[in-house]
């Protein structure tokens, strides 16, 4: 199946610093990627939809200036948590929709392994 | 409004017994339904999907799911549970928009006891 690589898996940073998380589609092109946040023992919360070559679409309540998303190529989307604070500590997961020419897309997503962010 | 419900926060099953993880949905039009599994501190793995055709869908790791249109359900099943099946399971339905967003259930923690 399609492989999505997410890096780093774990990151610990000081309050006030910025952290960048990368999401790469390794063997396919992904025009659309999704960024989720997951709190302990809770479901996925969609933060934003990342479209290659255009601005991300953020969900209601998600701060655009806080969570910067860039999707500069068909295989890479990045999430930057700016001026991180302890309340930003969470598990962040990206996913990508396979976009194959001539193939009907039924919508399943392929996920990265997630990034555990801890802000001290 | 479109939604997905997983009524059980946790399901406990003895190893070797059959397991069922429940999912019901509310969506306009024909649904595309999915099951994903998440192991601790990991991303989600795709298990199976229902798009059209046979109501019984077979997926990875011996799991299957039955689509029931009249009951708007898509329960996940496995005939004989393994301890390694212990994980968090998410049901999702495809949102009918151009970006193919998925609407997620709250997740069900499956615990298989030896």
CSV table of C-alpha atoms in Angstrom, one decimal:
chain,number,residue,atom,x,y,z
A,1,UNK,CA,0.0,0.0,0.0
A,2,UNK,CA,0.9,3.7,-0.1
A,3,UNK,CA,3.5,4.8,2.4
A,4,UNK,CA,3.4,8.0,4.3
A,5,UNK,CA,6.5,9.0,6.3
A,6,UNK,CA,6.2,11.5,9.2
A,7,UNK,CA,9.2,13.0,10.9
A,8,UNK,CA,10.1,13.4,13.7
A,9,UNK,CA,8.4,10.7,15.7
A,10,UNK,CA,9.2,12.4,19.0
A,11,UNK,CA,10.2,16.0,19.8
A,12,UNK,CA,10.7,17.8,23.0
A,13,UNK,CA,11.1,21.6,22.9
A,14,UNK,CA,11.2,24.6,25.2
A,15,UNK,CA,8.2,26.9,25.5
A,16,UNK,CA,8.4,29.7,22.9
A,17,UNK,CA,10.3,27.8,20.3
A,18,UNK,CA,9.0,26.6,16.9
A,19,UNK,CA,8.8,23.0,15.8
A,20,UNK,CA,8.4,21.7,12.2
A,21,UNK,CA,6.9,18.3,11.4
A,22,UNK,CA,7.3,16.8,8.0
A,23,UNK,CA,4.9,14.5,6.2
A,24,UNK,CA,6.0,12.8,3.0
A,25,UNK,CA,4.3,10.5,0.6
A,26,UNK,CA,7.0,8.0,-0.4
A,27,UNK,CA,5.7,6.2,-3.4
A,28,UNK,CA,2.8,8.3,-4.6
A,29,UNK,CA,1.8,11.9,-5.2
A,30,UNK,CA,-0.5,13.5,-2.8
A,31,UNK,CA,-2.2,16.6,-3.9
A,32,UNK,CA,-4.2,16.6,-0.6
A,33,UNK,CA,-2.9,15.9,2.9
A,34,UNK,CA,-4.7,16.2,6.2
A,35,UNK,CA,-3.3,17.2,9.5
A,36,UNK,CA,-4.8,15.8,12.7
A,37,UNK,CA,-4.3,16.3,16.4
A,38,UNK,CA,-5.1,13.6,18.8
A,39,UNK,CA,-5.5,14.1,22.6
A,40,UNK,CA,-5.0,11.1,24.9
A,41,UNK,CA,-7.8,8.6,24.7
A,42,UNK,CA,-9.7,10.7,22.1
A,43,UNK,CA,-10.4,10.6,18.5
A,44,UNK,CA,-8.7,12.4,15.7
A,45,UNK,CA,-9.4,16.1,15.4
A,46,UNK,CA,-8.9,17.5,11.9
A,47,UNK,CA,-6.8,20.6,12.0
A,48,UNK,CA,-6.5,21.5,8.4
A,49,UNK,CA,-6.5,20.3,4.8
A,50,UNK,CA,-3.3,20.9,2.9
A,51,UNK,CA,-3.5,21.3,-0.8
A,52,UNK,CA,-0.4,21.4,-3.0
A,53,UNK,CA,0.4,24.8,-4.3
A,54,UNK,CA,-2.3,26.6,-2.4
A,55,UNK,CA,-3.2,27.8,1.1
A,56,UNK,CA,-4.3,25.3,3.6
A,57,UNK,CA,-7.9,25.2,4.7
A,58,UNK,CA,-8.1,25.3,8.5
A,59,UNK,CA,-10.9,23.9,10.6
A,60,UNK,CA,-12.9,26.2,12.8
A,61,UNK,CA,-11.0,27.0,16.0
A,62,UNK,CA,-7.6,26.2,14.7
A,63,UNK,CA,-5.2,29.2,14.7
A,64,UNK,CA,-3.7,29.7,11.3
A,65,UNK,CA,-0.8,31.7,12.6
A,66,UNK,CA,-0.1,29.1,15.3
A,67,UNK,CA,-0.1,26.1,13.1
A,68,UNK,CA,1.6,27.0,9.8
A,69,UNK,CA,1.0,24.5,7.0
A,70,UNK,CA,3.0,24.4,3.8
A,71,UNK,CA,2.5,22.0,0.9
A,72,UNK,CA,5.1,23.0,-1.5
A,73,UNK,CA,5.4,19.8,-3.5
A,74,UNK,CA,3.3,16.8,-4.4
A,75,UNK,CA,5.1,14.6,-1.8
A,76,UNK,CA,5.7,16.9,1.1
A,77,UNK,CA,3.6,18.9,3.6
A,78,UNK,CA,4.9,20.5,6.7
A,79,UNK,CA,3.2,21.6,9.9
A,80,UNK,CA,5.1,24.2,12.0
A,81,UNK,CA,3.9,24.8,15.5
A,82,UNK,CA,5.0,28.4,16.2
A,83,UNK,CA,5.9,29.7,19.6
A,84,UNK,CA,4.9,26.4,21.1
A,85,UNK,CA,3.5,26.3,24.6
A,86,UNK,CA,2.8,23.3,26.9
A,87,UNK,CA,-0.9,23.3,25.8
A,88,UNK,CA,0.3,22.5,22.3
A,89,UNK,CA,1.7,19.2,23.5
A,90,UNK,CA,-0.1,16.5,21.7
A,91,UNK,CA,0.1,13.7,19.1
A,92,UNK,CA,0.0,15.1,15.6
A,93,UNK,CA,-0.8,12.8,12.6
A,94,UNK,CA,-0.8,13.5,8.9
A,95,UNK,CA,-2.5,11.6,6.2
A,96,UNK,CA,-2.6,11.6,2.5
A,97,UNK,CA,-5.1,10.7,-0.1
A,98,UNK,CA,-3.7,8.6,-3.0
A,99,UNK,CA,-4.1,10.5,-6.2
A,100,UNK,CA,-3.6,8.1,-9.1
A,101,UNK,CA,-4.5,9.2,-12.6
A,102,UNK,CA,-7.2,7.1,-14.2
A,103,UNK,CA,-8.1,5.4,-10.9
A,104,UNK,CA,-11.4,6.1,-9.2
A,105,UNK,CA,-10.5,7.3,-5.7
A,106,UNK,CA,-12.7,5.8,-3.1
A,107,UNK,CA,-11.3,8.0,-0.4
A,108,UNK,CA,-9.2,5.9,2.0
A,109,UNK,CA,-6.4,7.7,3.6
A,110,UNK,CA,-2.9,6.6,4.4
A,111,UNK,CA,-1.4,7.8,7.6
A,112,UNK,CA,2.0,8.7,8.9
A,113,UNK,CA,3.2,7.2,12.1
A,114,UNK,CA,2.5,10.4,14.1
A,115,UNK,CA,4.6,12.9,15.9
A,116,UNK,CA,4.6,13.2,19.7
A,117,UNK,CA,5.2,16.8,20.7
A,118,UNK,CA,6.1,17.7,24.2
A,119,UNK,CA,6.6,21.4,25.1
A,120,UNK,CA,8.3,22.0,28.4
B,1,UNK,CA,-25.7,16.3,9.9
B,2,UNK,CA,-23.3,13.5,8.9
B,3,UNK,CA,-21.9,11.5,11.8
B,4,UNK,CA,-20.4,8.3,12.9
B,5,UNK,CA,-21.0,6.6,16.2
B,6,UNK,CA,-19.0,4.0,18.0
B,7,UNK,CA,-21.2,3.3,21.1
B,8,UNK,CA,-18.6,1.4,23.0
B,9,UNK,CA,-15.5,3.1,24.5
B,10,UNK,CA,-14.0,-0.3,25.2
B,11,UNK,CA,-14.6,-3.9,24.3
B,12,UNK,CA,-13.1,-6.8,26.2
B,13,UNK,CA,-12.8,-10.2,24.6
B,14,UNK,CA,-11.0,-13.4,25.6
B,15,UNK,CA,-8.4,-14.7,23.2
B,16,UNK,CA,-9.9,-17.1,20.7
B,17,UNK,CA,-13.4,-15.8,21.0
B,18,UNK,CA,-15.2,-13.9,18.2
B,19,UNK,CA,-15.1,-10.1,18.5
B,20,UNK,CA,-17.4,-7.3,17.3
B,21,UNK,CA,-16.7,-3.6,17.4
B,22,UNK,CA,-19.8,-1.6,16.6
B,23,UNK,CA,-20.2,1.4,14.3
B,24,UNK,CA,-23.3,3.2,13.1
B,25,UNK,CA,-23.4,6.1,10.7
B,26,UNK,CA,-25.6,8.9,9.5
B,27,UNK,CA,-24.7,10.2,6.0
B,28,UNK,CA,-26.6,11.5,3.0
B,29,UNK,CA,-26.3,9.5,-0.1
B,30,UNK,CA,-24.4,6.3,-0.5
B,31,UNK,CA,-21.7,6.0,2.2
B,32,UNK,CA,-18.1,5.0,1.8
B,33,UNK,CA,-17.2,3.3,5.1
B,34,UNK,CA,-13.8,2.6,6.6
B,35,UNK,CA,-12.2,0.9,9.5
B,36,UNK,CA,-8.7,1.9,10.8
B,37,UNK,CA,-6.6,0.5,13.6
B,38,UNK,CA,-4.2,2.4,15.8
B,39,UNK,CA,-1.5,0.9,18.0
B,40,UNK,CA,-0.1,2.9,20.9
B,41,UNK,CA,1.9,5.9,19.8
B,42,UNK,CA,1.5,5.0,16.2
B,43,UNK,CA,-0.4,6.4,13.2
B,44,UNK,CA,-3.5,4.7,11.8
B,45,UNK,CA,-3.5,1.7,9.6
B,46,UNK,CA,-6.2,1.0,7.0
B,47,UNK,CA,-8.1,-2.2,7.7
B,48,UNK,CA,-10.9,-2.3,5.2
B,49,UNK,CA,-13.6,-0.4,3.3
B,50,UNK,CA,-17.0,-0.7,1.9
B,51,UNK,CA,-17.8,1.1,-1.3
B,52,UNK,CA,-20.4,-1.0,-3.1
B,53,UNK,CA,-21.1,-4.7,-3.8
B,54,UNK,CA,-21.1,-7.5,-1.2
B,55,UNK,CA,-22.2,-6.4,2.2
B,56,UNK,CA,-19.5,-8.5,3.8
B,57,UNK,CA,-16.1,-6.9,3.3
B,58,UNK,CA,-12.9,-8.7,4.2
B,59,UNK,CA,-9.8,-6.8,5.2
B,60,UNK,CA,-6.4,-7.1,6.8
B,61,UNK,CA,-5.3,-9.3,9.7
B,62,UNK,CA,-8.4,-11.5,9.4
B,63,UNK,CA,-10.9,-8.7,10.0
B,64,UNK,CA,-14.2,-8.3,8.2
B,65,UNK,CA,-17.1,-5.9,8.4
B,66,UNK,CA,-20.7,-6.2,7.5
B,67,UNK,CA,-22.5,-3.3,5.9
B,68,UNK,CA,-26.2,-3.2,6.9
B,69,UNK,CA,-28.0,-0.4,5.0
B,70,UNK,CA,-31.3,-0.8,6.9
B,71,UNK,CA,-29.6,-0.5,10.3
B,72,UNK,CA,-27.0,2.0,9.0
B,73,UNK,CA,-24.3,-0.1,10.6
B,74,UNK,CA,-20.8,-1.2,9.7
B,75,UNK,CA,-19.7,-3.5,12.5
B,76,UNK,CA,-16.2,-4.8,12.5
B,77,UNK,CA,-15.8,-8.5,13.2
B,78,UNK,CA,-13.2,-11.2,13.6
B,79,UNK,CA,-14.0,-14.9,14.2
B,80,UNK,CA,-11.1,-15.6,16.6
B,81,UNK,CA,-9.4,-12.8,18.5
B,82,UNK,CA,-5.7,-12.6,19.1
B,83,UNK,CA,-3.9,-10.7,22.0
B,84,UNK,CA,-2.1,-8.8,19.3
B,85,UNK,CA,-5.5,-7.4,18.1
B,86,UNK,CA,-5.6,-5.2,21.2
B,87,UNK,CA,-5.6,-1.6,19.9
B,88,UNK,CA,-7.8,1.4,19.2
B,89,UNK,CA,-10.2,1.0,16.3
B,90,UNK,CA,-11.8,3.8,14.4
B,91,UNK,CA,-14.7,3.8,12.1
B,92,UNK,CA,-15.0,6.5,9.5
B,93,UNK,CA,-17.3,7.6,6.7
B,94,UNK,CA,-16.3,9.6,3.7
B,95,UNK,CA,-17.6,13.2,3.6
B,96,UNK,CA,-19.2,14.0,0.4
B,97,UNK,CA,-17.1,16.9,-0.6
B,98,UNK,CA,-14.2,17.4,-3.1
B,99,UNK,CA,-11.5,17.0,-0.5
B,100,UNK,CA,-12.6,13.5,0.5
B,101,UNK,CA,-12.6,14.3,4.2
B,102,UNK,CA,-13.4,11.4,6.5
B,103,UNK,CA,-15.8,11.8,9.4
B,104,UNK,CA,-14.5,9.8,12.4
B,105,UNK,CA,-16.0,7.9,15.2
B,106,UNK,CA,-14.7,8.4,18.7
B,107,UNK,CA,-12.8,5.1,18.6
B,108,UNK,CA,-13.2,1.9,20.5
B,109,UNK,CA,-10.4,0.4,22.6
B,110,UNK,CA,-10.3,-3.4,22.0
B,111,UNK,CA,-8.7,-5.4,24.8
B,112,UNK,CA,-8.0,-9.1,24.1
B,113,UNK,CA,-7.2,-11.1,27.3
B,114,UNK,CA,-5.1,-14.2,27.2
